[in-house]
CSV table of C-alpha atoms in Angstrom, one decimal:
chain,number,residue,atom,x,y,z
Z,9,UNK,CA,-60.1,175.1,265.9
Z,10,UNK,CA,-57.6,172.7,267.6
Z,11,UNK,CA,-56.7,169.7,265.7
Z,12,UNK,CA,-56.8,166.8,268.2
Z,13,UNK,CA,-55.4,163.3,267.9
Z,14,UNK,CA,-57.5,161.0,269.9
Z,15,UNK,CA,-55.8,158.4,272.1
Z,16,UNK,CA,-57.2,155.3,273.5
Z,17,UNK,CA,-54.9,155.6,276.5
Z,18,UNK,CA,-56.6,158.0,278.8
Z,19,UNK,CA,-53.6,158.2,281.1
Z,20,UNK,CA,-51.5,160.0,278.6
Z,21,UNK,CA,-50.3,163.5,279.2
Z,22,UNK,CA,-51.9,166.2,277.1
Z,23,UNK,CA,-50.0,168.7,275.1
Z,24,UNK,CA,-51.1,171.8,273.1
Z,25,UNK,CA,-48.7,172.9,270.3
Z,26,UNK,CA,-49.1,176.5,269.4
Z,27,UNK,CA,-47.2,177.5,266.2
Z,28,UNK,CA,-48.0,179.5,263.1
Z,29,UNK,CA,-45.9,177.1,260.9
Z,30,UNK,CA,-47.5,173.9,259.7
Z,31,UNK,CA,-44.3,171.9,259.4
Z,32,UNK,CA,-43.4,172.8,263.0
Z,33,UNK,CA,-46.8,171.8,264.3
Z,34,UNK,CA,-46.6,168.4,262.6
Z,35,UNK,CA,-43.0,167.8,263.8
Z,36,UNK,CA,-43.7,168.9,267.3
Z,37,UNK,CA,-46.8,166.7,267.6
Z,38,UNK,CA,-44.9,163.7,266.2
Z,39,UNK,CA,-42.2,164.0,268.8
Z,40,UNK,CA,-44.6,164.5,271.6
Z,41,UNK,CA,-46.9,161.6,270.6
Z,42,UNK,CA,-43.8,159.3,270.4
Z,43,UNK,CA,-42.9,160.2,273.9
Z,44,UNK,CA,-46.3,159.7,275.6
Z,45,UNK,CA,-48.4,162.8,274.9
Z,46,UNK,CA,-51.8,163.1,273.4
Z,47,UNK,CA,-51.5,166.2,271.2
Z,48,UNK,CA,-53.6,169.1,269.9
Z,49,UNK,CA,-52.4,172.0,267.9
Z,50,UNK,CA,-53.5,175.5,267.0
Z,51,UNK,CA,-52.0,178.1,264.6
Z,52,UNK,CA,-51.8,181.2,266.8
Z,53,UNK,CA,-51.5,182.6,270.3
Z,54,UNK,CA,-55.1,183.9,270.0
Z,55,UNK,CA,-56.4,180.5,269.1
Z,56,UNK,CA,-54.6,179.0,272.1
Z,57,UNK,CA,-56.1,181.6,274.5
Z,58,UNK,CA,-59.6,181.1,273.0
Z,59,UNK,CA,-59.3,177.3,273.2
Z,60,UNK,CA,-58.3,177.3,276.8
Z,61,UNK,CA,-60.9,179.9,277.7
Z,62,UNK,CA,-63.5,177.6,276.2
Z,63,UNK,CA,-62.6,175.0,278.9
Z,64,UNK,CA,-60.0,172.8,277.3
Z,65,UNK,CA,-57.2,171.8,279.7
Z,66,UNK,CA,-53.7,170.7,278.9
Z,67,UNK,CA,-50.8,169.4,281.0
Z,68,UNK,CA,-48.3,171.3,278.8
Z,69,UNK,CA,-48.4,174.0,276.2
Z,70,UNK,CA,-45.6,174.3,273.7
Z,71,UNK,CA,-45.6,177.9,272.6
Z,72,UNK,CA,-43.9,179.3,269.5
Z,73,UNK,CA,-42.7,182.8,270.4
Z,74,UNK,CA,-42.5,184.9,267.3
Z,75,UNK,CA,-46.1,184.8,265.8
Z,76,UNK,CA,-48.2,187.6,264.2
Z,77,UNK,CA,-50.9,189.4,266.1
Z,78,UNK,CA,-50.5,187.7,269.5
Z,79,UNK,CA,-46.9,186.4,270.1
Z,80,UNK,CA,-46.0,183.6,272.4
Z,81,UNK,CA,-45.1,185.9,275.3
Z,82,UNK,CA,-48.3,187.8,275.0
Z,83,UNK,CA,-50.3,184.6,274.9
Z,84,UNK,CA,-48.4,183.2,277.9
Z,85,UNK,CA,-49.2,186.4,279.9
Z,86,UNK,CA,-52.9,186.1,278.9
Z,87,UNK,CA,-53.0,182.5,279.9
Z,88,UNK,CA,-51.4,183.1,283.3
Z,89,UNK,CA,-53.7,186.0,283.9
Z,90,UNK,CA,-56.6,183.6,283.3
Z,91,UNK,CA,-55.2,181.4,286.0
Z,92,UNK,CA,-53.8,178.7,283.7
Z,93,UNK,CA,-51.3,176.5,285.7
Z,94,UNK,CA,-50.2,174.2,282.9
Z,95,UNK,CA,-46.5,174.0,282.2
Z,96,UNK,CA,-45.8,176.5,279.3
Z,97,UNK,CA,-42.6,175.9,277.3
Z,98,UNK,CA,-41.5,178.5,274.8
Z,99,UNK,CA,-39.8,177.2,271.7
Z,100,UNK,CA,-38.4,179.2,268.8
Z,101,UNK,CA,-35.4,179.4,266.5
Z,102,UNK,CA,-34.4,183.0,267.1
Z,103,UNK,CA,-34.1,183.2,270.9
Z,104,UNK,CA,-31.1,185.5,270.7
Z,105,UNK,CA,-33.1,188.0,268.7
Z,106,UNK,CA,-36.0,188.2,271.1
Z,107,UNK,CA,-35.7,190.8,273.8
Z,108,UNK,CA,-38.2,189.5,276.3
Z,109,UNK,CA,-38.1,188.1,279.8
Z,110,UNK,CA,-39.7,184.7,279.1
Z,111,UNK,CA,-39.8,183.6,282.7
Z,112,UNK,CA,-41.3,186.9,283.9
Z,113,UNK,CA,-44.0,186.4,281.3
Z,114,UNK,CA,-44.9,183.1,282.8
Z,115,UNK,CA,-43.0,180.5,280.8
Z,116,UNK,CA,-41.5,177.6,282.7
Z,117,UNK,CA,-38.8,176.7,280.2
Z,118,UNK,CA,-37.6,178.0,276.9
Z,119,UNK,CA,-35.9,175.9,274.2
Z,120,UNK,CA,-34.3,176.7,270.8
Z,121,UNK,CA,-35.9,174.9,267.8
Z,122,UNK,CA,-36.0,172.3,266.5
Z,123,UNK,CA,-38.0,170.1,268.8
Z,124,UNK,CA,-36.2,166.9,269.6
Z,125,UNK,CA,-36.8,163.6,271.4
Z,126,UNK,CA,-34.6,165.0,274.2
Z,127,UNK,CA,-36.9,167.9,274.7
Z,128,UNK,CA,-40.0,165.8,274.7
Z,129,UNK,CA,-38.5,163.3,277.2
Z,130,UNK,CA,-37.2,166.1,279.5
Z,131,UNK,CA,-40.6,167.8,279.8
Z,132,UNK,CA,-42.4,164.5,280.1
Z,133,UNK,CA,-40.2,163.7,283.1
Z,134,UNK,CA,-40.5,167.1,284.5
Z,135,UNK,CA,-44.3,166.8,284.5
Z,136,UNK,CA,-44.2,163.5,286.2
Z,137,UNK,CA,-41.7,164.7,288.8
Z,138,UNK,CA,-43.8,167.8,289.5
Z,139,UNK,CA,-46.8,165.5,290.1
Z,140,UNK,CA,-48.8,167.9,287.9
Z,141,UNK,CA,-50.7,164.8,286.7
P,23,UNK,CA,-28.7,147.3,239.4
P,24,UNK,CA,-29.4,144.6,242.0
P,25,UNK,CA,-31.0,145.2,245.3
P,26,UNK,CA,-27.7,145.3,247.3
P,27,UNK,CA,-26.2,147.8,244.9
P,28,UNK,CA,-29.3,149.9,245.1
P,29,UNK,CA,-29.2,149.8,248.9
P,30,UNK,CA,-25.5,150.8,248.8
P,31,UNK,CA,-26.3,153.7,246.5
P,32,UNK,CA,-29.1,154.9,248.8
P,33,UNK,CA,-26.8,154.7,251.9
P,34,UNK,CA,-24.0,156.6,250.2
P,35,UNK,CA,-26.5,159.3,249.0
P,36,UNK,CA,-27.9,159.6,252.6
P,37,UNK,CA,-24.4,159.8,254.1
P,38,UNK,CA,-23.4,162.6,251.6
P,39,UNK,CA,-26.3,164.8,253.0
P,40,UNK,CA,-24.5,164.8,256.4
P,41,UNK,CA,-20.9,164.8,255.1
P,42,UNK,CA,-21.6,167.8,252.8
P,43,UNK,CA,-23.5,169.7,255.5
P,44,UNK,CA,-26.9,169.8,253.9
P,45,UNK,CA,-28.7,168.0,256.7
P,46,UNK,CA,-28.0,167.7,260.4
P,47,UNK,CA,-28.9,165.4,263.3
P,48,UNK,CA,-32.5,166.7,263.2
P,49,UNK,CA,-33.1,164.6,260.1
P,50,UNK,CA,-32.0,161.5,261.9
P,51,UNK,CA,-34.3,162.4,264.8
P,52,UNK,CA,-37.2,162.5,262.2
P,53,UNK,CA,-36.1,159.2,260.8
P,54,UNK,CA,-36.3,157.7,264.3
P,55,UNK,CA,-40.0,158.8,264.4
P,56,UNK,CA,-40.8,156.5,261.5
P,57,UNK,CA,-42.6,153.3,262.5
P,58,UNK,CA,-45.2,150.9,261.1
P,59,UNK,CA,-47.9,153.5,261.7
P,60,UNK,CA,-45.9,156.3,260.0
P,61,UNK,CA,-43.5,154.5,257.6
P,62,UNK,CA,-43.1,157.5,255.3
P,63,UNK,CA,-43.1,160.3,257.9
P,64,UNK,CA,-39.8,161.8,256.7
P,65,UNK,CA,-40.8,162.0,253.1
P,66,UNK,CA,-44.2,163.4,254.0
P,67,UNK,CA,-42.8,166.1,256.2
P,68,UNK,CA,-40.2,167.0,253.6
P,69,UNK,CA,-43.0,167.2,251.1
P,70,UNK,CA,-45.0,169.5,253.4
P,71,UNK,CA,-41.9,171.7,253.9
P,72,UNK,CA,-41.4,172.1,250.1
P,73,UNK,CA,-45.1,172.7,249.6
P,74,UNK,CA,-45.2,175.4,252.2
P,75,UNK,CA,-41.9,176.9,251.1
P,76,UNK,CA,-43.2,177.7,247.6
P,77,UNK,CA,-45.7,180.1,249.2
P,78,UNK,CA,-43.1,181.6,251.7
P,79,UNK,CA,-40.6,182.2,248.9
P,80,UNK,CA,-43.3,183.8,246.8
P,81,UNK,CA,-44.2,186.1,249.7
P,82,UNK,CA,-40.5,187.0,250.1
P,83,UNK,CA,-40.1,187.7,246.4
P,84,UNK,CA,-43.1,189.9,246.3
P,85,UNK,CA,-41.9,191.8,249.3
P,86,UNK,CA,-38.4,192.2,247.8
P,87,UNK,CA,-39.9,193.8,244.7
P,88,UNK,CA,-41.4,196.7,246.8
P,89,UNK,CA,-39.5,199.9,247.6
P,90,UNK,CA,-38.6,200.8,250.2
P,91,UNK,CA,-38.1,197.4,251.8
P,92,UNK,CA,-40.2,196.5,254.8
P,93,UNK,CA,-37.3,194.9,256.7
P,94,UNK,CA,-39.6,193.9,259.5
P,95,UNK,CA,-42.0,192.0,257.2
P,96,UNK,CA,-39.1,190.4,255.3
P,97,UNK,CA,-37.5,189.2,258.6
P,98,UNK,CA,-40.8,187.7,259.7
P,99,UNK,CA,-41.3,185.8,256.5
P,100,UNK,CA,-37.7,184.5,256.8
P,101,UNK,CA,-38.3,183.6,260.4
P,102,UNK,CA,-41.1,181.2,259.4
P,103,UNK,CA,-38.9,179.7,256.7
P,104,UNK,CA,-36.1,179.3,259.1
P,105,UNK,CA,-38.4,177.6,261.7
P,106,UNK,CA,-39.5,174.9,259.2
P,107,UNK,CA,-36.0,174.5,257.8
P,108,UNK,CA,-34.6,173.8,261.2
P,109,UNK,CA,-37.5,171.3,262.0
P,110,UNK,CA,-36.4,169.1,259.1
P,111,UNK,CA,-32.7,169.5,259.7
P,112,UNK,CA,-32.0,171.6,256.6
P,113,UNK,CA,-28.9,173.2,258.1
P,114,UNK,CA,-27.5,175.0,255.1
P,115,UNK,CA,-30.9,176.5,254.3
P,116,UNK,CA,-31.2,177.6,257.9
P,117,UNK,CA,-27.8,179.2,257.9
P,118,UNK,CA,-28.7,181.3,254.8
P,119,UNK,CA,-32.0,182.3,256.4
P,120,UNK,CA,-30.0,183.6,259.4
P,121,UNK,CA,-27.7,185.6,257.1
P,122,UNK,CA,-30.8,187.1,255.4
P,123,UNK,CA,-32.2,188.1,258.9
P,124,UNK,CA,-28.9,189.7,259.8
P,125,UNK,CA,-29.1,191.9,256.7
P,126,UNK,CA,-32.6,192.8,257.5
P,127,UNK,CA,-31.6,193.9,261.0
P,128,UNK,CA,-28.8,196.0,259.5
P,129,UNK,CA,-31.2,197.5,256.9
P,130,UNK,CA,-28.9,196.3,254.1
P,131,UNK,CA,-31.1,196.0,251.0
P,132,UNK,CA,-28.4,194.7,248.7
P,133,UNK,CA,-27.4,192.1,251.3
P,134,UNK,CA,-31.0,191.0,251.6
P,135,UNK,CA,-31.3,190.5,247.8
P,136,UNK,CA,-28.1,188.5,247.5
P,137,UNK,CA,-28.7,186.4,250.5
P,138,UNK,CA,-32.2,185.7,249.4
P,139,UNK,CA,-30.7,184.2,246.2
P,140,UNK,CA,-28.5,182.0,248.4
P,141,UNK,CA,-31.6,180.8,250.3
P,142,UNK,CA,-33.4,179.9,247.1
P,143,UNK,CA,-30.3,178.2,245.7
P,144,UNK,CA,-29.7,176.0,248.8
P,145,UNK,CA,-33.4,175.3,249.0
P,146,UNK,CA,-33.4,174.1,245.4
P,147,UNK,CA,-30.2,172.0,245.7
P,148,UNK,CA,-31.5,170.2,248.8
P,149,UNK,CA,-34.9,169.6,247.1
P,150,UNK,CA,-33.3,167.9,244.1
P,151,UNK,CA,-31.1,165.7,246.4
P,152,UNK,CA,-34.0,164.7,248.6
P,153,UNK,CA,-36.3,164.0,245.7
P,154,UNK,CA,-33.6,161.6,244.2
P,155,UNK,CA,-33.1,160.0,247.6
P,156,UNK,CA,-36.8,159.3,248.2
P,157,UNK,CA,-37.3,158.1,244.7
P,158,UNK,CA,-34.5,155.6,245.1
P,159,UNK,CA,-35.7,154.5,248.5
P,160,UNK,CA,-39.2,153.8,247.1
P,161,UNK,CA,-37.7,151.8,244.2
P,162,UNK,CA,-35.7,149.7,246.7
P,163,UNK,CA,-38.6,149.1,249.0
């Protein structure tokens, strides 16, 4: 089940963090909340797909790439096949080792971990510029 | 030791983390996230890292006892460890994780065993340093 942080500011952008590591989920959510996002998090690609299939919508999905069972690329393909139009940002620490075409899978951007303020600010600005919200 | 001396000691200890290459800029980014709502965020996230890493290291040790090595499983365990290490700015630990992954990719069992010991050592050294740092910071607060 997604862990959601409620915000009293309804105009905030919504972000879903998908990562099988608890420290990463906490750190990513902290950066995103600091920079204007309301955050939810799940532990796997499968949980992300199930959550969105259940009707939850997010402005942006931060997708860890190397995960067991359903990796970030597979989850992204599944979400795009479902018609999900949210920005999907891949983020992992071993990008050089991953032999996948992230953009072809449907990711909009890919970053090397760790999550930083610069990344959070950049995607926030991109969302506003794209008039997605 | 008066308050000023304590503050100076804490500042010197913190500086040594960066000068000696234990932590990188990511740690400073985490410190910048601390505010009135989350005044102890860094200590809490470091605590989570060390709590989770006990389990990860145990999984790695159990896997390293099996023959033949499942290099794919070993690499995946270390990938998780590397992810969380990078998230707290533990650059030396992260570097040793990468070395271990390279040995996995090469199918080098001896290299995996020796680099795992390096990962454990760097992890333990950083833990001791951070525990001392946070203890002093709490005393000074």
